[in-house]
Amino acid sequence: MSVATASWTSRDGTLRSPLLEARGLVAGFTTRAFGSMAGSVYPESVQAANRDALARQLGFGLLARVKQVHGNSVVRAERAIEPRPEADALWTDRAGVLLGIAAADCVPVLVADGAGRIGAAHAGWQGTMLGVVGSLMAALKGDGARASQVVAALGPSIGPCCYVIDESRAKMLRPLGDHLQASDGRIVFDLWSANVAQLRSFGVRDIEVAGICTKCGGRDLWSYRARDAEGRYGTQLAFVGRPA
Ligand SMILES: [Zn+2]
């Protein structure tokens, strides 16, 4: 069992997961250097072009995404699916399919089972409360994945340094376990430890936490909590794919 805070490395405008890339995958998170991948700060046509450029640069012809709704549904992605189904996790066993999860403060969780299956989940407080990572693990296990062989990486997101929540939300999140801290009259939620706990409860042994806060961690990232004066925001794309 190992939970490591690993420095995700900067490469070509993206941050990469050392744990997953050491296993032959292409896995990481875009930065503002790649522009916005979703959100409202640029027109959709510009963001679609940014996503195409990313997939091309990473060597993938297909980018599979879902319409994220802060839930816990999981879909299997054999290819890019249009229209995108409503879900917050996706997985595939196909080489050449790049899985993408848009995130600006929610934590992207990328997994691989060592037998060709890869998955990605989008976990904000709602997805975490609903156990979206557990739903993804259940889908992989249902297809024959062995949890003990799964490795997981948590990408950048709003960190426990900055994720202040109110008492009504804290009340909903308390049943998840000890992932809330109170100081100076503020309550903060630790999305990272909450999702690590879910992965562990499913038997995942090797977990990497990027430990980069989208709001205060530098690294040229968009944060939903750092929206512009008009309320517009940009979004990163977390990605994982097995080269064909
Ligand atoms: Zn922070």
PDB file of C-alpha atoms and ligand atoms in Angstrom:
ATOM      1  CA  MET A   1       0.000   0.000   0.000  1.00  0.00           C
ATOM      2  CA  SER A   2       1.414   3.360  -0.903  1.00  0.00           C
ATOM      3  CA  VAL A   3      -0.064   6.831  -1.083  1.00  0.00           C
ATOM      4  CA  ALA A   4       2.510   9.245  -2.413  1.00  0.00           C
ATOM      5  CA  THR A   5       2.390  12.940  -3.061  1.00  0.00           C
ATOM      6  CA  ALA A   6       4.277  13.101  -6.310  1.00  0.00           C
ATOM      7  CA  SER A   7       5.342  16.140  -8.227  1.00  0.00           C
ATOM      8  CA  TRP A   8       3.499  16.070 -11.504  1.00  0.00           C
ATOM      9  CA  THR A   9       6.014  17.135 -14.109  1.00  0.00           C
ATOM     10  CA  SER A  10       5.503  19.952 -16.623  1.00  0.00           C
ATOM     11  CA  ARG A  11       5.762  18.960 -20.265  1.00  0.00           C
ATOM     12  CA  ASP A  12       4.538  20.739 -23.408  1.00  0.00           C
ATOM     13  CA  GLY A  13       1.926  22.839 -21.600  1.00  0.00           C
ATOM     14  CA  THR A  14       0.642  19.920 -19.552  1.00  0.00           C
ATOM     15  CA  LEU A  15       1.339  18.365 -16.160  1.00  0.00           C
ATOM     16  CA  ARG A  16       2.002  14.622 -16.260  1.00  0.00           C
ATOM     17  CA  SER A  17       1.426  11.815 -13.759  1.00  0.00           C
ATOM     18  CA  PRO A  18       4.719  10.011 -13.080  1.00  0.00           C
ATOM     19  CA  LEU A  19       2.897   6.947 -11.712  1.00  0.00           C
ATOM     20  CA  LEU A  20       0.712   6.377 -14.779  1.00  0.00           C
ATOM     21  CA  GLU A  21       3.262   7.413 -17.383  1.00  0.00           C
ATOM     22  CA  ALA A  22       5.762   4.930 -15.892  1.00  0.00           C
ATOM     23  CA  ARG A  23       3.204   2.297 -16.922  1.00  0.00           C
ATOM     24  CA  GLY A  24       3.286   3.300 -20.565  1.00  0.00           C
ATOM     25  CA  LEU A  25       0.213   5.542 -20.488  1.00  0.00           C
ATOM     26  CA  VAL A  26      -0.201   9.151 -21.530  1.00  0.00           C
ATOM     27  CA  ALA A  27      -1.751  10.775 -18.461  1.00  0.00           C
ATOM     28  CA  GLY A  28      -1.995  14.237 -17.011  1.00  0.00           C
ATOM     29  CA  PHE A  29      -3.735  17.577 -16.868  1.00  0.00           C
ATOM     30  CA  THR A  30      -3.627  20.571 -19.185  1.00  0.00           C
ATOM     31  CA  THR A  31      -2.603  24.066 -18.059  1.00  0.00           C
ATOM     32  CA  ARG A  32      -3.653  27.499 -19.327  1.00  0.00           C
ATOM     33  CA  ALA A  33      -0.850  27.163 -21.875  1.00  0.00           C
ATOM     34  CA  PHE A  34      -3.278  24.898 -23.767  1.00  0.00           C
ATOM     35  CA  GLY A  35      -6.102  27.405 -23.431  1.00  0.00           C
ATOM     36  CA  SER A  36      -9.451  26.468 -21.917  1.00  0.00           C
ATOM     37  CA  MET A  37     -10.885  23.028 -22.662  1.00  0.00           C
ATOM     38  CA  ALA A  38     -14.456  23.751 -21.506  1.00  0.00           C
ATOM     39  CA  GLY A  39     -16.222  26.324 -19.343  1.00  0.00           C
ATOM     40  CA  SER A  40     -17.403  29.757 -20.365  1.00  0.00           C
ATOM     41  CA  VAL A  41     -14.369  31.972 -20.862  1.00  0.00           C
ATOM     42  CA  TYR A  42     -14.038  31.258 -24.609  1.00  0.00           C
ATOM     43  CA  PRO A  43     -16.563  30.200 -27.259  1.00  0.00           C
ATOM     44  CA  GLU A  44     -17.170  26.450 -27.583  1.00  0.00           C
ATOM     45  CA  SER A  45     -15.591  26.425 -31.056  1.00  0.00           C
ATOM     46  CA  VAL A  46     -12.289  27.662 -29.609  1.00  0.00           C
ATOM     47  CA  GLN A  47     -12.397  25.097 -26.821  1.00  0.00           C
ATOM     48  CA  ALA A  48     -13.196  22.300 -29.280  1.00  0.00           C
ATOM     49  CA  ALA A  49     -10.148  23.350 -31.313  1.00  0.00           C
ATOM     50  CA  ASN A  50      -8.051  23.307 -28.121  1.00  0.00           C
ATOM     51  CA  ARG A  51      -9.213  19.756 -27.348  1.00  0.00           C
ATOM     52  CA  ASP A  52      -8.440  18.612 -30.897  1.00  0.00           C
ATOM     53  CA  ALA A  53      -4.969  20.165 -30.668  1.00  0.00           C
ATOM     54  CA  LEU A  54      -4.355  18.403 -27.368  1.00  0.00           C
ATOM     55  CA  ALA A  55      -5.415  14.974 -28.674  1.00  0.00           C
ATOM     56  CA  ARG A  56      -3.283  15.449 -31.769  1.00  0.00           C
ATOM     57  CA  GLN A  57      -0.229  16.532 -29.801  1.00  0.00           C
ATOM     58  CA  LEU A  58      -0.602  13.550 -27.490  1.00  0.00           C
ATOM     59  CA  GLY A  59      -0.826  11.225 -30.494  1.00  0.00           C
ATOM     60  CA  PHE A  60      -4.501  10.240 -30.217  1.00  0.00           C
ATOM     61  CA  GLY A  61      -7.108  10.454 -32.947  1.00  0.00           C
ATOM     62  CA  LEU A  62     -10.015  10.007 -30.545  1.00  0.00           C
ATOM     63  CA  LEU A  63     -10.961  11.928 -27.437  1.00  0.00           C
ATOM     64  CA  ALA A  64     -13.852  10.446 -25.450  1.00  0.00           C
ATOM     65  CA  ARG A  65     -15.689  12.698 -23.018  1.00  0.00           C
ATOM     66  CA  VAL A  66     -18.949  12.680 -21.096  1.00  0.00           C
ATOM     67  CA  LYS A  67     -21.427  15.405 -20.217  1.00  0.00           C
ATOM     68  CA  GLN A  68     -20.436  15.915 -16.591  1.00  0.00           C
ATOM     69  CA  VAL A  69     -23.304  16.473 -14.172  1.00  0.00           C
ATOM     70  CA  HIS A  70     -21.698  15.996 -10.717  1.00  0.00           C
ATOM     71  CA  GLY A  71     -23.222  12.521 -10.421  1.00  0.00           C
ATOM     72  CA  ASN A  72     -21.850   8.988 -10.206  1.00  0.00           C
ATOM     73  CA  SER A  73     -22.772   7.351 -13.512  1.00  0.00           C
ATOM     74  CA  VAL A  74     -20.072   5.524 -15.455  1.00  0.00           C
ATOM     75  CA  VAL A  75     -19.915   4.787 -19.182  1.00  0.00           C
ATOM     76  CA  ARG A  76     -17.707   2.517 -21.232  1.00  0.00           C
ATOM     77  CA  ALA A  77     -16.041   4.425 -24.057  1.00  0.00           C
ATOM     78  CA  GLU A  78     -15.126   2.368 -27.099  1.00  0.00           C
ATOM     79  CA  ARG A  79     -14.712   5.552 -29.074  1.00  0.00           C
ATOM     80  CA  ALA A  80     -15.663   9.209 -28.928  1.00  0.00           C
ATOM     81  CA  ILE A  81     -19.408   9.158 -28.152  1.00  0.00           C
ATOM     82  CA  GLU A  82     -21.701  11.830 -29.605  1.00  0.00           C
ATOM     83  CA  PRO A  83     -23.902  13.119 -28.197  1.00  0.00           C
ATOM     84  CA  ARG A  84     -21.997  12.776 -24.971  1.00  0.00           C
ATOM     85  CA  PRO A  85     -23.896  10.740 -22.375  1.00  0.00           C
ATOM     86  CA  GLU A  86     -24.498  12.272 -18.945  1.00  0.00           C
ATOM     87  CA  ALA A  87     -21.938  10.675 -16.639  1.00  0.00           C
ATOM     88  CA  ASP A  88     -18.990  11.585 -14.449  1.00  0.00           C
ATOM     89  CA  ALA A  89     -16.697   8.663 -15.125  1.00  0.00           C
ATOM     90  CA  LEU A  90     -15.666   6.700 -18.176  1.00  0.00           C
ATOM     91  CA  TRP A  91     -13.416   3.777 -18.916  1.00  0.00           C
ATOM     92  CA  THR A  92     -12.091   1.771 -21.829  1.00  0.00           C
ATOM     93  CA  ASP A  93      -9.890  -1.192 -22.650  1.00  0.00           C
ATOM     94  CA  ARG A  94      -9.126   0.146 -26.098  1.00  0.00           C
ATOM     95  CA  ALA A  95      -5.705   1.448 -27.027  1.00  0.00           C
ATOM     96  CA  GLY A  96      -5.836   4.686 -28.986  1.00  0.00           C
ATOM     97  CA  VAL A  97      -8.796   6.144 -27.075  1.00  0.00           C
ATOM     98  CA  LEU A  98      -7.925   9.195 -24.980  1.00  0.00           C
ATOM     99  CA  LEU A  99     -10.307   9.679 -22.038  1.00  0.00           C
ATOM    100  CA  GLY A 100     -10.917  13.277 -20.995  1.00  0.00           C
ATOM    101  CA  ILE A 101     -12.421  14.784 -17.848  1.00  0.00           C
ATOM    102  CA  ALA A 102     -12.941  18.552 -17.630  1.00  0.00           C
ATOM    103  CA  ALA A 103     -12.084  20.068 -14.259  1.00  0.00           C
ATOM    104  CA  ALA A 104     -11.472  23.518 -12.835  1.00  0.00           C
ATOM    105  CA  ASP A 105     -11.553  22.703  -9.078  1.00  0.00           C
ATOM    106  CA  CYS A 106     -13.132  19.245  -8.865  1.00  0.00           C
ATOM    107  CA  VAL A 107     -10.560  16.474  -8.627  1.00  0.00           C
ATOM    108  CA  PRO A 108      -9.904  14.256 -11.646  1.00  0.00           C
ATOM    109  CA  VAL A 109      -9.086  10.665 -10.699  1.00  0.00           C
ATOM    110  CA  LEU A 110      -7.232   8.614 -13.319  1.00  0.00           C
ATOM    111  CA  VAL A 111      -6.860   4.849 -12.958  1.00  0.00           C
ATOM    112  CA  ALA A 112      -5.246   1.929 -14.781  1.00  0.00           C
ATOM    113  CA  ASP A 113      -5.425  -1.786 -13.988  1.00  0.00           C
ATOM    114  CA  GLY A 114      -2.255  -3.002 -15.690  1.00  0.00           C
ATOM    115  CA  ALA A 115      -4.274  -5.274 -17.980  1.00  0.00           C
ATOM    116  CA  GLY A 116      -5.254  -2.615 -20.504  1.00  0.00           C
ATOM    117  CA  ARG A 117      -8.197  -1.020 -18.731  1.00  0.00           C
ATOM    118  CA  ILE A 118      -8.036   2.679 -17.952  1.00  0.00           C
ATOM    119  CA  GLY A 119     -10.609   5.026 -16.437  1.00  0.00           C
ATOM    120  CA  ALA A 120     -11.194   8.617 -15.410  1.00  0.00           C
ATOM    121  CA  ALA A 121     -13.615  10.177 -12.934  1.00  0.00           C
ATOM    122  CA  HIS A 122     -14.701  13.712 -12.062  1.00  0.00           C
ATOM    123  CA  ALA A 123     -15.150  14.175  -8.328  1.00  0.00           C
ATOM    124  CA  GLY A 124     -16.232  17.437  -6.781  1.00  0.00           C
ATOM    125  CA  TRP A 125     -17.954  17.432  -3.413  1.00  0.00           C
ATOM    126  CA  GLN A 126     -21.140  16.022  -4.936  1.00  0.00           C
ATOM    127  CA  GLY A 127     -19.422  13.265  -6.913  1.00  0.00           C
ATOM    128  CA  THR A 128     -17.328  12.417  -3.878  1.00  0.00           C
ATOM    129  CA  MET A 129     -20.433  12.246  -1.697  1.00  0.00           C
ATOM    130  CA  LEU A 130     -22.095   9.997  -4.298  1.00  0.00           C
ATOM    131  CA  GLY A 131     -18.998   7.798  -4.573  1.00  0.00           C
ATOM    132  CA  VAL A 132     -18.204   8.305  -8.267  1.00  0.00           C
ATOM    133  CA  VAL A 133     -14.734   6.794  -7.828  1.00  0.00           C
ATOM    134  CA  GLY A 134     -16.288   3.699  -6.273  1.00  0.00           C
ATOM    135  CA  SER A 135     -18.711   3.469  -9.206  1.00  0.00           C
ATOM    136  CA  LEU A 136     -15.761   3.550 -11.607  1.00  0.00           C
ATOM    137  CA  MET A 137     -13.950   0.857  -9.622  1.00  0.00           C
ATOM    138  CA  ALA A 138     -17.098  -1.289  -9.589  1.00  0.00           C
ATOM    139  CA  ALA A 139     -17.370  -0.976 -13.375  1.00  0.00           C
ATOM    140  CA  LEU A 140     -13.753  -2.026 -13.849  1.00  0.00           C
ATOM    141  CA  LYS A 141     -14.112  -4.946 -11.437  1.00  0.00           C
ATOM    142  CA  GLY A 142     -17.299  -5.978 -13.212  1.00  0.00           C
ATOM    143  CA  ASP A 143     -15.240  -6.353 -16.384  1.00  0.00           C
ATOM    144  CA  GLY A 144     -12.632  -8.469 -14.623  1.00  0.00           C
ATOM    145  CA  ALA A 145     -10.148  -5.902 -13.296  1.00  0.00           C
ATOM    146  CA  ARG A 146      -8.334  -6.857 -10.104  1.00  0.00           C
ATOM    147  CA  ALA A 147      -8.395  -3.958  -7.664  1.00  0.00           C
ATOM    148  CA  SER A 148      -5.044  -4.943  -6.188  1.00  0.00           C
ATOM    149  CA  GLN A 149      -3.475  -4.308  -9.606  1.00  0.00           C
ATOM    150  CA  VAL A 150      -5.109  -0.902 -10.080  1.00  0.00           C
ATOM    151  CA  VAL A 151      -3.027   2.238  -9.715  1.00  0.00           C
ATOM    152  CA  ALA A 152      -4.671   5.635  -9.338  1.00  0.00           C
ATOM    153  CA  ALA A 153      -3.583   9.244  -9.680  1.00  0.00           C
ATOM    154  CA  LEU A 154      -5.433  12.270  -8.308  1.00  0.00           C
ATOM    155  CA  GLY A 155      -4.763  15.347 -10.399  1.00  0.00           C
ATOM    156  CA  PRO A 156      -4.737  18.997  -9.379  1.00  0.00           C
ATOM    157  CA  SER A 157      -7.926  20.424  -7.830  1.00  0.00           C
ATOM    158  CA  ILE A 158      -9.026  22.837  -5.154  1.00  0.00           C
ATOM    159  CA  GLY A 159      -6.923  21.786  -2.171  1.00  0.00           C
ATOM    160  CA  PRO A 160      -7.650  21.557   1.544  1.00  0.00           C
ATOM    161  CA  CYS A 161      -5.740  24.867   1.774  1.00  0.00           C
ATOM    162  CA  CYS A 162      -8.558  26.682  -0.064  1.00  0.00           C
ATOM    163  CA  TYR A 163     -11.723  24.567  -0.079  1.00  0.00           C
ATOM    164  CA  VAL A 164     -13.811  26.410   2.486  1.00  0.00           C
ATOM    165  CA  ILE A 165     -17.365  25.074   2.832  1.00  0.00           C
ATOM    166  CA  ASP A 166     -20.334  26.069   4.941  1.00  0.00           C
ATOM    167  CA  GLU A 167     -21.934  24.088   7.754  1.00  0.00           C
ATOM    168  CA  SER A 168     -24.837  22.792   5.660  1.00  0.00           C
ATOM    169  CA  ARG A 169     -22.424  21.212   3.178  1.00  0.00           C
ATOM    170  CA  ALA A 170     -20.192  19.971   5.989  1.00  0.00           C
ATOM    171  CA  LYS A 171     -23.197  18.204   7.477  1.00  0.00           C
ATOM    172  CA  MET A 172     -23.696  16.299   4.219  1.00  0.00           C
ATOM    173  CA  LEU A 173     -19.997  15.390   3.940  1.00  0.00           C
ATOM    174  CA  ARG A 174     -19.394  14.307   7.554  1.00  0.00           C
ATOM    175  CA  PRO A 175     -20.623  10.729   6.943  1.00  0.00           C
ATOM    176  CA  LEU A 176     -17.707  10.230   4.498  1.00  0.00           C
ATOM    177  CA  GLY A 177     -15.288  10.205   7.414  1.00  0.00           C
ATOM    178  CA  ASP A 178     -12.613  12.447   8.765  1.00  0.00           C
ATOM    179  CA  HIS A 179     -11.979  14.730   5.792  1.00  0.00           C
ATOM    180  CA  LEU A 180     -13.096  18.048   7.266  1.00  0.00           C
ATOM    181  CA  GLN A 181     -10.888  20.388   9.235  1.00  0.00           C
ATOM    182  CA  ALA A 182     -12.036  23.412  11.207  1.00  0.00           C
ATOM    183  CA  SER A 183      -9.863  26.389  12.041  1.00  0.00           C
ATOM    184  CA  ASP A 184     -10.501  30.091  12.629  1.00  0.00           C
ATOM    185  CA  GLY A 185     -14.223  29.480  12.292  1.00  0.00           C
ATOM    186  CA  ARG A 186     -13.738  28.055   8.779  1.00  0.00           C
ATOM    187  CA  ILE A 187     -14.457  24.503   7.703  1.00  0.00           C
ATOM    188  CA  VAL A 188     -12.370  23.056   4.880  1.00  0.00           C
ATOM    189  CA  PHE A 189     -13.022  19.837   2.965  1.00  0.00           C
ATOM    190  CA  ASP A 190     -10.160  17.629   1.802  1.00  0.00           C
ATOM    191  CA  LEU A 191     -11.264  16.233  -1.564  1.00  0.00           C
ATOM    192  CA  TRP A 192      -7.952  14.424  -1.883  1.00  0.00           C
ATOM    193  CA  SER A 193      -8.118  12.381   1.316  1.00  0.00           C
ATOM    194  CA  ALA A 194     -11.814  11.633   0.776  1.00  0.00           C
ATOM    195  CA  ASN A 195     -11.147  10.151  -2.673  1.00  0.00           C
ATOM    196  CA  VAL A 196      -8.014   8.326  -1.528  1.00  0.00           C
ATOM    197  CA  ALA A 197     -10.162   6.712   1.186  1.00  0.00           C
ATOM    198  CA  GLN A 198     -12.699   5.568  -1.432  1.00  0.00           C
ATOM    199  CA  LEU A 199      -9.976   4.070  -3.615  1.00  0.00           C
ATOM    200  CA  ARG A 200      -8.474   2.266  -0.623  1.00  0.00           C
ATOM    201  CA  SER A 201     -11.852   0.893   0.384  1.00  0.00           C
ATOM    202  CA  PHE A 202     -12.028  -0.713  -3.070  1.00  0.00           C
ATOM    203  CA  GLY A 203      -8.614  -2.319  -2.578  1.00  0.00           C
ATOM    204  CA  VAL A 204      -6.451   0.067  -4.616  1.00  0.00           C
ATOM    205  CA  ARG A 205      -2.935  -0.030  -3.210  1.00  0.00           C
ATOM    206  CA  ASP A 206      -0.844   2.408  -5.218  1.00  0.00           C
ATOM    207  CA  ILE A 207      -2.221   5.931  -5.223  1.00  0.00           C
ATOM    208  CA  GLU A 208      -0.513   9.129  -6.289  1.00  0.00           C
ATOM    209  CA  VAL A 209      -1.776  12.559  -5.219  1.00  0.00           C
ATOM    210  CA  ALA A 210      -0.543  15.484  -7.310  1.00  0.00           C
ATOM    211  CA  GLY A 211      -1.166  17.762  -4.335  1.00  0.00           C
ATOM    212  CA  ILE A 212      -1.481  20.848  -6.534  1.00  0.00           C
ATOM    213  CA  CYS A 213      -4.201  23.345  -5.618  1.00  0.00           C
ATOM    214  CA  THR A 214      -5.865  24.913  -8.677  1.00  0.00           C
ATOM    215  CA  LYS A 215      -6.491  28.134  -6.762  1.00  0.00           C
ATOM    216  CA  CYS A 216      -3.230  28.802  -4.913  1.00  0.00           C
ATOM    217  CA  GLY A 217      -0.772  26.235  -6.223  1.00  0.00           C
ATOM    218  CA  GLY A 218       0.617  28.189  -9.164  1.00  0.00           C
ATOM    219  CA  ARG A 219       1.379  25.970 -12.191  1.00  0.00           C
ATOM    220  CA  ASP A 220      -0.701  28.151 -14.534  1.00  0.00           C
ATOM    221  CA  LEU A 221      -4.099  26.558 -13.813  1.00  0.00           C
ATOM    222  CA  TRP A 222      -7.711  27.693 -14.111  1.00  0.00           C
ATOM    223  CA  SER A 223      -9.780  27.695 -10.930  1.00  0.00           C
ATOM    224  CA  TYR A 224     -13.561  27.949 -10.847  1.00  0.00           C
ATOM    225  CA  ARG A 225     -13.120  29.870  -7.607  1.00  0.00           C
ATOM    226  CA  ALA A 226     -10.957  32.414  -9.411  1.00  0.00           C
ATOM    227  CA  ARG A 227     -13.586  33.388 -12.005  1.00  0.00           C
ATOM    228  CA  ASP A 228     -13.256  36.728 -13.778  1.00  0.00           C
ATOM    229  CA  ALA A 229     -15.402  39.789 -13.003  1.00  0.00           C
ATOM    230  CA  GLU A 230     -18.113  38.518 -15.389  1.00  0.00           C
ATOM    231  CA  GLY A 231     -18.174  35.115 -13.685  1.00  0.00           C
ATOM    232  CA  ARG A 232     -16.522  33.374 -16.619  1.00  0.00           C
ATOM    233  CA  TYR A 233     -14.114  30.535 -16.048  1.00  0.00           C
ATOM    234  CA  GLY A 234     -11.739  28.290 -17.947  1.00  0.00           C
ATOM    235  CA  THR A 235     -11.278  24.570 -17.488  1.00  0.00           C
ATOM    236  CA  GLN A 236      -8.463  22.074 -17.732  1.00  0.00           C
ATOM    237  CA  LEU A 237      -8.763  18.618 -19.232  1.00  0.00           C
ATOM    238  CA  ALA A 238      -7.444  15.630 -17.306  1.00  0.00           C
ATOM    239  CA  PHE A 239      -6.523  12.874 -19.744  1.00  0.00           C
ATOM    240  CA  VAL A 240      -5.444   9.257 -19.798  1.00  0.00           C
ATOM    241  CA  GLY A 241      -4.860   7.066 -22.805  1.00  0.00           C
ATOM    242  CA  ARG A 242      -2.964   3.983 -23.910  1.00  0.00           C
ATOM    243  CA  PRO A 243      -1.114   4.660 -27.157  1.00  0.00           C
ATOM    244  CA  ALA A 244      -2.199   2.377 -30.026  1.00  0.00           C
TER     245      ALA A 244
HETATM  246 ZN    ZN B   1      -5.045  26.301  -2.201  1.00  0.00          ZN
END
